[in-house]
Short mmCIF file of C-alpha atoms (C1' of nucleotides) in Angstrom, two decimals:
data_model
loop_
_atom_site.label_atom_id
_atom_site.label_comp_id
_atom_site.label_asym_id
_atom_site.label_seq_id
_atom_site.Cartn_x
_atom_site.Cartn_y
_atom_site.Cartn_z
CA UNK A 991 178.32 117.63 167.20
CA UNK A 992 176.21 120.30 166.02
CA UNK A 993 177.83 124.33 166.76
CA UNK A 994 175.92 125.83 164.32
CA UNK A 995 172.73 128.27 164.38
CA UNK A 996 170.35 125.84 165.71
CA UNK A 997 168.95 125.77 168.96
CA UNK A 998 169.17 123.57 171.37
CA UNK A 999 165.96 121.19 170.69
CA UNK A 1000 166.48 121.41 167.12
CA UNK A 1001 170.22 119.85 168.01
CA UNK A 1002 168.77 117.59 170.06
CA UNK A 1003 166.17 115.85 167.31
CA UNK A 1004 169.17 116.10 164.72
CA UNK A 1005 171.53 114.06 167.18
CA UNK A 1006 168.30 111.92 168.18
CA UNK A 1007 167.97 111.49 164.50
CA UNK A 1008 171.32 110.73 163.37
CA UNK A 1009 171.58 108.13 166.16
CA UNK A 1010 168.45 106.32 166.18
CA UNK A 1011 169.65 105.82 162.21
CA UNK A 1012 172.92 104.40 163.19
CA UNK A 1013 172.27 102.60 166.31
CA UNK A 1014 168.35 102.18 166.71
CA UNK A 1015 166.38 102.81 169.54
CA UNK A 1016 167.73 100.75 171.95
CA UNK A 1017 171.10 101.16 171.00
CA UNK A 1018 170.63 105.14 171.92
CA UNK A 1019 171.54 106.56 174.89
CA UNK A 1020 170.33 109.73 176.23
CA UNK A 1021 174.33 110.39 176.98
CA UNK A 1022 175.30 109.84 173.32
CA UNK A 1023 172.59 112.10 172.23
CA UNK A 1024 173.66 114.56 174.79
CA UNK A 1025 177.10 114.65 173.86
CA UNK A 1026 176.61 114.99 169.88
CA UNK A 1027 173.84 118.11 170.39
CA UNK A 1028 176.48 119.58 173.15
CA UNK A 1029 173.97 120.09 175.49
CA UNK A 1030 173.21 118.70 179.26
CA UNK A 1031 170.65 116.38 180.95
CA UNK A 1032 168.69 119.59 181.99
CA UNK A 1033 167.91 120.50 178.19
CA UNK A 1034 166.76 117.74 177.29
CA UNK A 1035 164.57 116.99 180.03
CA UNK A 1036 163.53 120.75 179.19
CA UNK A 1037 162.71 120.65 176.29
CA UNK A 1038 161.64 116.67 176.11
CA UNK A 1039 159.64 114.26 178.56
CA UNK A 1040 162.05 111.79 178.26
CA UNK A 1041 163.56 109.65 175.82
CA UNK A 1042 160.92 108.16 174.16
CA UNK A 1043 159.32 111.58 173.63
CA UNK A 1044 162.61 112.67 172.38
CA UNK A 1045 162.60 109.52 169.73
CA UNK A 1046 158.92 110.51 168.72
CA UNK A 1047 160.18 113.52 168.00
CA UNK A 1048 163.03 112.40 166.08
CA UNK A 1049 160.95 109.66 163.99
CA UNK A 1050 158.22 112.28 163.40
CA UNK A 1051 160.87 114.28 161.66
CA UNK A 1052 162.73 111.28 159.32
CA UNK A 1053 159.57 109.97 158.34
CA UNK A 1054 158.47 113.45 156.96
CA UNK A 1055 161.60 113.43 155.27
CA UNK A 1056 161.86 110.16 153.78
CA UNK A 1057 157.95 110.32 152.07
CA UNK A 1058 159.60 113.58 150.63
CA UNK A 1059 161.99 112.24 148.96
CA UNK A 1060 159.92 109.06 147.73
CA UNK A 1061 157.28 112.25 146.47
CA UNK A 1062 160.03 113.67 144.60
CA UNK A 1063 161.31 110.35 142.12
CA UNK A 1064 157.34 109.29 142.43
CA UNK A 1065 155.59 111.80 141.35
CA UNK A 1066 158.33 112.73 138.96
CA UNK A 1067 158.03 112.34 134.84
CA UNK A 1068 157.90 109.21 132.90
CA UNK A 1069 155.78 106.21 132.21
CA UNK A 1070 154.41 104.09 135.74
CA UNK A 1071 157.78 101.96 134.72
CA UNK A 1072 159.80 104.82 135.11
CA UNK A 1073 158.94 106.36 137.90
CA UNK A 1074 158.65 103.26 139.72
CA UNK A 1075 162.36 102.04 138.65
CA UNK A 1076 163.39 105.48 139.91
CA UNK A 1077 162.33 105.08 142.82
CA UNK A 1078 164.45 102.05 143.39
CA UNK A 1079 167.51 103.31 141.11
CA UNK A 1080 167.36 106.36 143.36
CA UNK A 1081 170.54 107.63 145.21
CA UNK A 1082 170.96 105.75 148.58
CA UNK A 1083 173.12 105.04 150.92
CA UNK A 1084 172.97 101.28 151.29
CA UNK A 1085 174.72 100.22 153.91
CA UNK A 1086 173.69 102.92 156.55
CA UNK A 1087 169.81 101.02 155.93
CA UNK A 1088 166.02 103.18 155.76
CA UNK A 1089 166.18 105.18 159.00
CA UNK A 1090 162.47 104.34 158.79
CA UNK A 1091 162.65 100.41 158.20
CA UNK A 1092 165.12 99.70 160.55
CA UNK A 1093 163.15 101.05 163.71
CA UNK A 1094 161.06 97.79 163.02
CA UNK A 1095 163.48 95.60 164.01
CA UNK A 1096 163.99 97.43 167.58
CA UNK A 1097 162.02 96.25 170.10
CA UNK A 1098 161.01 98.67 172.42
CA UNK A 1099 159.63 100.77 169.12
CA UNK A 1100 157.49 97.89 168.39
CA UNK A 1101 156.44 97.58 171.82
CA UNK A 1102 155.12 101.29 171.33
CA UNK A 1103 152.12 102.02 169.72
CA UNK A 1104 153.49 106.02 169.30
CA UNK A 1105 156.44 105.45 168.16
CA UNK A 1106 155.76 102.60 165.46
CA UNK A 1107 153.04 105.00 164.37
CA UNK A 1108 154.98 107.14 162.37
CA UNK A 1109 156.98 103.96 161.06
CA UNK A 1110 153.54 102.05 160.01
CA UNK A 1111 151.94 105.20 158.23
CA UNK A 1112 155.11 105.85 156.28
CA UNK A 1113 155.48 102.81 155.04
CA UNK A 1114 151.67 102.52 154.41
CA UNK A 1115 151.71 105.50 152.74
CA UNK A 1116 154.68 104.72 150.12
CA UNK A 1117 152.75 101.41 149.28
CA UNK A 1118 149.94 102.94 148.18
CA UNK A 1119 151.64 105.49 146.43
CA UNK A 1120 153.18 102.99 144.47
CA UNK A 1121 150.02 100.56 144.36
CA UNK A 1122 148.54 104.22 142.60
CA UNK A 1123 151.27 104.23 140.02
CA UNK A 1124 150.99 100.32 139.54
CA UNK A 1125 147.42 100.79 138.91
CA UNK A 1126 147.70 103.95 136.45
CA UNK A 1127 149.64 101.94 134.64
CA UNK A 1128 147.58 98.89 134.99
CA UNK A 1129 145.20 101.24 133.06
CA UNK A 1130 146.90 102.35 130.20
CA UNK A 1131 147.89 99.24 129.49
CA UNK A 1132 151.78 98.94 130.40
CA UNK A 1133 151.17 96.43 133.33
CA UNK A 1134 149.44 92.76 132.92
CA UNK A 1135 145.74 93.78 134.03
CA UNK A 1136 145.95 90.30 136.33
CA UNK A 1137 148.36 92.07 138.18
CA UNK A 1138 147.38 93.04 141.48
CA UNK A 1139 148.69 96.88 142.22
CA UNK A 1140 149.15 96.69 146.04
CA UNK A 1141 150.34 93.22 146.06
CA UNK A 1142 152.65 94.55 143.15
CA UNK A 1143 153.91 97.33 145.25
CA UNK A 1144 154.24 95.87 148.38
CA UNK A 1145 156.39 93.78 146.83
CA UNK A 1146 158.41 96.63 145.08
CA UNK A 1147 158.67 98.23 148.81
CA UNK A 1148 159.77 94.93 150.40
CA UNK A 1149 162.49 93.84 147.92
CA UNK A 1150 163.69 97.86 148.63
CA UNK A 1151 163.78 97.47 152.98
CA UNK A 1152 165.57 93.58 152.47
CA UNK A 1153 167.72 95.18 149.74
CA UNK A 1154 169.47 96.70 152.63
CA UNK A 1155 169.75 93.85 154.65
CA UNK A 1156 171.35 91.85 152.03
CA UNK A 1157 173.34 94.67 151.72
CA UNK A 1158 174.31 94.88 155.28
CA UNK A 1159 175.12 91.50 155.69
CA UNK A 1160 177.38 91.41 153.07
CA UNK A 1161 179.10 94.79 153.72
CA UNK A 1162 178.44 95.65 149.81
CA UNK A 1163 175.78 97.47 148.30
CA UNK A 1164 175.73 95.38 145.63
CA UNK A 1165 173.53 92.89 146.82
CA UNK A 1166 170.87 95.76 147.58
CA UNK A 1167 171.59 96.63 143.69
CA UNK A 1168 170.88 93.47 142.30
CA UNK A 1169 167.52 92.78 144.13
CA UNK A 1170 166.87 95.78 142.68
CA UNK A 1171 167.88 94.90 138.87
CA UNK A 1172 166.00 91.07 139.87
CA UNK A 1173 162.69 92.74 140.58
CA UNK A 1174 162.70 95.50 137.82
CA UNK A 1175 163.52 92.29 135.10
CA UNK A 1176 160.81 90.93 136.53
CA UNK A 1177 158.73 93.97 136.28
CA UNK A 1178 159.78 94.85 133.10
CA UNK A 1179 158.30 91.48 131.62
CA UNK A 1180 154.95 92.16 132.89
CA UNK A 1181 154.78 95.00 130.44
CA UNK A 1182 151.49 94.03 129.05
CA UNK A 1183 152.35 93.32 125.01
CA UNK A 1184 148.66 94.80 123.89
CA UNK A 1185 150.17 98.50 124.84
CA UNK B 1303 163.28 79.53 181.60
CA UNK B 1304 164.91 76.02 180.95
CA UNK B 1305 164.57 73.56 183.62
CA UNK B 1306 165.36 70.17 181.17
CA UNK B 1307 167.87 67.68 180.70
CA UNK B 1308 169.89 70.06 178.99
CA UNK B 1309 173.46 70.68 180.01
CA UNK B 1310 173.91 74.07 181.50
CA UNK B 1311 175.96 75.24 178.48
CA UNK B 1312 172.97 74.16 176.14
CA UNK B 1313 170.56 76.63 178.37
CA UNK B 1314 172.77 79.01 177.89
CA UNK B 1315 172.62 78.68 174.27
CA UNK B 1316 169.00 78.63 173.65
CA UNK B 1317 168.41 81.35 176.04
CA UNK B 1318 170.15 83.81 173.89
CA UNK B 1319 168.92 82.69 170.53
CA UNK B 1320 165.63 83.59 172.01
CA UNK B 1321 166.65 86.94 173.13
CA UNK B 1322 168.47 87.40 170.42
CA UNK B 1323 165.46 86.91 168.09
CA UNK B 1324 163.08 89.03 170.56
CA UNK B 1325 165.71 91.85 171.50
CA UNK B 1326 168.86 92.08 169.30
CA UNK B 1327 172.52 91.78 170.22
CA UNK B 1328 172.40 95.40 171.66
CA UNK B 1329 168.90 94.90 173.65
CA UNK B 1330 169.99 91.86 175.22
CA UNK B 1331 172.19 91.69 178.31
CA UNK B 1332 173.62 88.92 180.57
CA UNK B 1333 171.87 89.09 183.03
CA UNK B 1334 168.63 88.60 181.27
CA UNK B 1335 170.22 85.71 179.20
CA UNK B 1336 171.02 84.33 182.79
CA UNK B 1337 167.54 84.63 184.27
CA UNK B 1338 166.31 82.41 181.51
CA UNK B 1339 168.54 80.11 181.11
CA UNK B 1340 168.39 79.76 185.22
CA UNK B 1341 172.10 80.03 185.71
CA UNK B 1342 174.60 82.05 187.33
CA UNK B 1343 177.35 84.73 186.01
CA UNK B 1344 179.62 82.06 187.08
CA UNK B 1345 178.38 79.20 184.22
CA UNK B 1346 178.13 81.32 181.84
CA UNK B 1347 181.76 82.95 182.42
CA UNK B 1348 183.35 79.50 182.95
CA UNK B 1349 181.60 78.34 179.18
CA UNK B 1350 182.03 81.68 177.49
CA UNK B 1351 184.82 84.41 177.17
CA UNK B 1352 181.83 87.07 177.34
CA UNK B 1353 178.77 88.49 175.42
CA UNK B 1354 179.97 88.22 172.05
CA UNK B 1355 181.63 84.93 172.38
CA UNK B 1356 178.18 83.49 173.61
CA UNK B 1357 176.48 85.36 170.97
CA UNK B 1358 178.34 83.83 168.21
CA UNK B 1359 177.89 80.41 168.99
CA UNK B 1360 173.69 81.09 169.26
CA UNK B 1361 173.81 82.56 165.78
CA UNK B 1362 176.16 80.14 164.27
CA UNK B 1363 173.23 77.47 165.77
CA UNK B 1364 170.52 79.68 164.44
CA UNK B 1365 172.04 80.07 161.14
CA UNK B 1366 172.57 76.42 160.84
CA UNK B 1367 169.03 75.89 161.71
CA UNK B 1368 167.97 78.53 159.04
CA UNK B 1369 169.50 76.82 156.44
CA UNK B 1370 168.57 73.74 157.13
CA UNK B 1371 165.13 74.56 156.97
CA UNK B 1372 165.50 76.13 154.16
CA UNK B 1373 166.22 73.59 152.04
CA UNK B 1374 164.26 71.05 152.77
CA UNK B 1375 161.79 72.64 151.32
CA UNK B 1376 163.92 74.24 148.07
CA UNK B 1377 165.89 70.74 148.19
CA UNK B 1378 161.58 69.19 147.78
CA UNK B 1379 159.91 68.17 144.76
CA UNK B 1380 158.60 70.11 142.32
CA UNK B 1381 159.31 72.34 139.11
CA UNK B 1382 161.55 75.37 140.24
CA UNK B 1383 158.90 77.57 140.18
CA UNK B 1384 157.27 75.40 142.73
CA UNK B 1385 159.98 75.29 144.96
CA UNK B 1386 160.46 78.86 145.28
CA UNK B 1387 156.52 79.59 146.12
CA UNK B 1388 157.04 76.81 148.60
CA UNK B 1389 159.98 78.68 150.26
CA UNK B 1390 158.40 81.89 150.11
CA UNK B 1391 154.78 80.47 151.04
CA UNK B 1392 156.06 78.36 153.94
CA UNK B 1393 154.83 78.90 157.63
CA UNK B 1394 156.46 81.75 159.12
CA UNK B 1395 156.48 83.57 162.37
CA UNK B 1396 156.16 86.51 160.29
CA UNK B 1397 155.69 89.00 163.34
CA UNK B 1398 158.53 87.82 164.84
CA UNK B 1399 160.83 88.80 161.97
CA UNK B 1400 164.12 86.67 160.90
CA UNK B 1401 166.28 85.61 163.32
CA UNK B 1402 169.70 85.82 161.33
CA UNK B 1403 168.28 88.59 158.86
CA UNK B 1404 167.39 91.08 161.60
CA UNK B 1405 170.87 90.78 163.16
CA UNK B 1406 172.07 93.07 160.04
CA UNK B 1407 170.43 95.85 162.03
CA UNK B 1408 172.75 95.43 165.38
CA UNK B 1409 175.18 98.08 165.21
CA UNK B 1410 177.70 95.85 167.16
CA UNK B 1411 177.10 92.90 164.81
CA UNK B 1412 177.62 94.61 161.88
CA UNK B 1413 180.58 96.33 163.53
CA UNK B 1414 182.06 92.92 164.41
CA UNK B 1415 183.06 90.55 161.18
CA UNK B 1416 183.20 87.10 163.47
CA UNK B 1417 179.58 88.31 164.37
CA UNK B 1418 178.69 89.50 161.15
CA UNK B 1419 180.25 86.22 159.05
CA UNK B 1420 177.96 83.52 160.14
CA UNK B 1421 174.95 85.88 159.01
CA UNK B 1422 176.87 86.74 155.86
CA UNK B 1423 177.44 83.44 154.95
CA UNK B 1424 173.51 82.24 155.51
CA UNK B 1425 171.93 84.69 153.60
CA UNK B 1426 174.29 84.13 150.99
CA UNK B 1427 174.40 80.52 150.66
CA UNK B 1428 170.19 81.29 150.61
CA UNK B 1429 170.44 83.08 147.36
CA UNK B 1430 172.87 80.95 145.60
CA UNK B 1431 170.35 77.88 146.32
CA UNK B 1432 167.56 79.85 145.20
CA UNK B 1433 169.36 81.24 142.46
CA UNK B 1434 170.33 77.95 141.15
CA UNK B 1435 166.76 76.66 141.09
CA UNK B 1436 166.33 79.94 139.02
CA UNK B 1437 168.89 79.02 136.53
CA UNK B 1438 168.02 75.20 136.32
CA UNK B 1439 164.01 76.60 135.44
CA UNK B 1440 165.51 79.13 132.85
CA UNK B 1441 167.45 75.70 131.66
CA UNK B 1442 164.04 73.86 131.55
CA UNK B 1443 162.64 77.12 129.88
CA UNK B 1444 160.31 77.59 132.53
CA UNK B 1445 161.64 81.32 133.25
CA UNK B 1446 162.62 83.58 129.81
CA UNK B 1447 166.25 83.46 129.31
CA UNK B 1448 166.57 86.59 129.58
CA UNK B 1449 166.37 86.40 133.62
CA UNK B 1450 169.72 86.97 135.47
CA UNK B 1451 169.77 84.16 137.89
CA UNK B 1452 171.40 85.73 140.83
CA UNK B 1453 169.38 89.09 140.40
CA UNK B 1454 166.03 87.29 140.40
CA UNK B 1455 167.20 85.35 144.09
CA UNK B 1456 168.42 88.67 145.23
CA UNK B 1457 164.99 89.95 144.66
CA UNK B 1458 163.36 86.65 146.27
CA UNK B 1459 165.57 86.80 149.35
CA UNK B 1460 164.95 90.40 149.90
CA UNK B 1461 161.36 90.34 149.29
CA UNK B 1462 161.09 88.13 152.05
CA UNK B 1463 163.35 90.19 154.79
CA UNK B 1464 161.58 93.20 153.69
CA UNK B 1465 158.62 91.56 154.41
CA UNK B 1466 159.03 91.16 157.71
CA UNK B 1467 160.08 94.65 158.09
CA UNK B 1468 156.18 96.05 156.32
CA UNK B 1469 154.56 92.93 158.88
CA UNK B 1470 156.00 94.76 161.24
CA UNK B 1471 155.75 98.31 160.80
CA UNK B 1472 151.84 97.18 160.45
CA UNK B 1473 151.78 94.33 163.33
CA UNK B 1474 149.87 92.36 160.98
CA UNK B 1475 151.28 89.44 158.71
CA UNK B 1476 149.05 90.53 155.73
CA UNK B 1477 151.90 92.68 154.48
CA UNK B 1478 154.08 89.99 154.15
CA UNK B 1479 151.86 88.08 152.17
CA UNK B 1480 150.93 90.50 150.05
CA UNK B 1481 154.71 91.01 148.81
CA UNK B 1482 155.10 87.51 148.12
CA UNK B 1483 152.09 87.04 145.91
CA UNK B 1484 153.35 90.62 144.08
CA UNK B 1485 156.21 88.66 144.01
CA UNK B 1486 155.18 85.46 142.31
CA UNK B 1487 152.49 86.73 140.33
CA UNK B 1488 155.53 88.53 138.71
CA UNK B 1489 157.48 85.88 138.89
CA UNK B 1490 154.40 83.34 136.92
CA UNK B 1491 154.20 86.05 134.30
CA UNK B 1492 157.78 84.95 134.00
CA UNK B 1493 157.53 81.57 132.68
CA UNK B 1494 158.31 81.43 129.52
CA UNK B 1495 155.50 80.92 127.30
CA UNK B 1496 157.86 78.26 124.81
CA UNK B 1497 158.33 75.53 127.51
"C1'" DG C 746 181.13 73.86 187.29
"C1'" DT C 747 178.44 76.76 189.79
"C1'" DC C 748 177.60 80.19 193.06
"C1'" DT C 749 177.74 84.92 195.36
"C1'" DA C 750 180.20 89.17 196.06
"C1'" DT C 751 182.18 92.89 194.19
"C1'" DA C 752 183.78 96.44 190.66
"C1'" DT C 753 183.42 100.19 187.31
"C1'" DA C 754 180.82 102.16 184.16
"C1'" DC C 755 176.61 103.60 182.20
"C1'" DC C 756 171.26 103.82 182.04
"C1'" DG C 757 167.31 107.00 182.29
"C1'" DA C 758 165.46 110.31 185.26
"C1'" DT C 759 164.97 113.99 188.94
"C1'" DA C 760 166.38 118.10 191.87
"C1'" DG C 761 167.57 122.32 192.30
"C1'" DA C 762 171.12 126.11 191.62
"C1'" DC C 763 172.01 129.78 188.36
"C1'" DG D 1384 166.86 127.40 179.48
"C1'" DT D 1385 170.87 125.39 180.89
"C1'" DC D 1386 173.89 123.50 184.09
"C1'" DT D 1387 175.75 120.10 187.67
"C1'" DA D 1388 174.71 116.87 191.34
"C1'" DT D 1389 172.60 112.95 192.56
"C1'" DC D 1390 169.69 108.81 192.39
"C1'" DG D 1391 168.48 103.73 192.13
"C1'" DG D 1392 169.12 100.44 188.78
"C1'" DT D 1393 171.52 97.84 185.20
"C1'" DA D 1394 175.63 96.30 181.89
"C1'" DT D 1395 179.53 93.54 181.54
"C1'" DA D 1396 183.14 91.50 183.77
"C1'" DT D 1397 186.26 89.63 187.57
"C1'" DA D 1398 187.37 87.29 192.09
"C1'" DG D 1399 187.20 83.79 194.78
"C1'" DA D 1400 184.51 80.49 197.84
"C1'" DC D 1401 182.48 75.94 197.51
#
DNA sequence: GTCTATATACCGATAGAC
DNA sequence: GTCTATCGGTATATAGAC
């Protein structure tokens, strides 16, 4: 329950946010978002057109956040090896799951061309940034040339989102770590020898 | 909506594997498990302590089912390279996403270990089959020896549920395929070059 | 075994006072 | 902008007739 500063909408899409990552879309109530931001019904309907609008809102904001992040290890220093195992070494917490992935497996965001929007183009957009750093290195000779960059990275992005539900299942990250340490061996041996 | 020979406990059954495949334990309610199966609250009641109870034994079924398909094709012929690109090239409904795996992003299943053990125990038992078809091809010397075993299933199995997540975050299957070729194109480059 | 009736709570939204 | 009151509908479960 947010008492700080913020106002009222900006507790609302911070309770929106923090719910839709630990329950999902359908699993959020207007009630439970009302009660975490400390605010009433009137607010939100205010403010938002409903709940959906609310949840755009909400996704908007995560999504922003989580190509951030990705920007920040990506784009980083090091070799296309490097910065790719970053990326999937990076700080996570496991067992909460992506706040962006998991809104695929909820129905009514599927169902919505809106609100999967900011899901698909997120997800989109981290494989080609990763199909970019496959190819770059593709180039200059670290990666096998018959490699194909966005199958490569699609890939890389895939074994990341089922990392967590291996993860989940099990109630351990360690299952999410050692898809990760599975892929990267496999990675690693496609470093083309004629570098 | 089930009008067959089967027994009113059976409809029951199937009715909420579907829904539980289309909706989720949270986005899935009696009444619309009832509708299908063309029952009463009575029948289901008098078979079932509740929600959960009915939930369990459709995802116990499902999970069975899983696994069974599962290996007849890892169980087929083959070298193990082979049978893994016929376990992650085999028909899918890719759109539709995994029916166990997707359950790792229901709050209450999760929450719940009954609920969360039969899911647990699938998509473990999936990696240790796949992980021993690893370790008999590094055996053969048809993966480099330098391949953990477990790590390289945990990447397998998670390419595949993160697959489903990119198919559908895009509503297209083409995602999904494209991980698994990234996948076994790394994987091929794998193979040791001695056998 | 199956049905309908009923119960309590919550869902998502609207109305209108302040 | 925020609140409370209210709405028709649904969620999950129980009671009890047949």
């Amino acid at each position: 329950m947010y008492s700080d500063g913020m106002s009222t909408s900006e507790r609302l899409i911070e309770s929106t946010r923090e719910l839709l990552w630990e329950r999902g879309y359908v699993g959020t109530s207007p009630k439970a978002i009302l009660e975490r931001a400390g605010a009433g019904q009137g607010s939100m309907y205010h403010h938002f057109k409903g709940k959906p609008d609310l949840a755009l809102a909400a996704i908007r904001r995560t999504a922003e956040e989580m190509r951030a992040a990705a920007e920040r290890v990506l784009g980083g220093p090091g070799t296309p090896y490097e910065r790719i195992e970053a990326y999937l070494r990076r700080e996570r917490d496991v067992l909460r799951g992506c706040p962006v992935g998991r809104l695929t497996m909820d129905p009514d965001i599927v169902a919505s061309d809106e609100l999967r929007a900011p899901v698909d183009e997120t997800l989109d957009w981290l494989r080609g940034r990763i199909a970019g750093i496959v190819e770059e290195g593709r180039a200059q000779g670290h990666f096998a040339s018959r490699l194909d960059a966005g199958e490569v990275a699609a890939a890389v992005v895939a074994t990341v989102q089922g990392g967590y539900v291996l993860a989940r299942a099990s109630g351990s990250p360690a299952a999410f770590d050692a898809g990760v340490r599975g892929l990267l061996s496999l990675l690693g041996r496609a470093e083309s020898p004629t570098r």
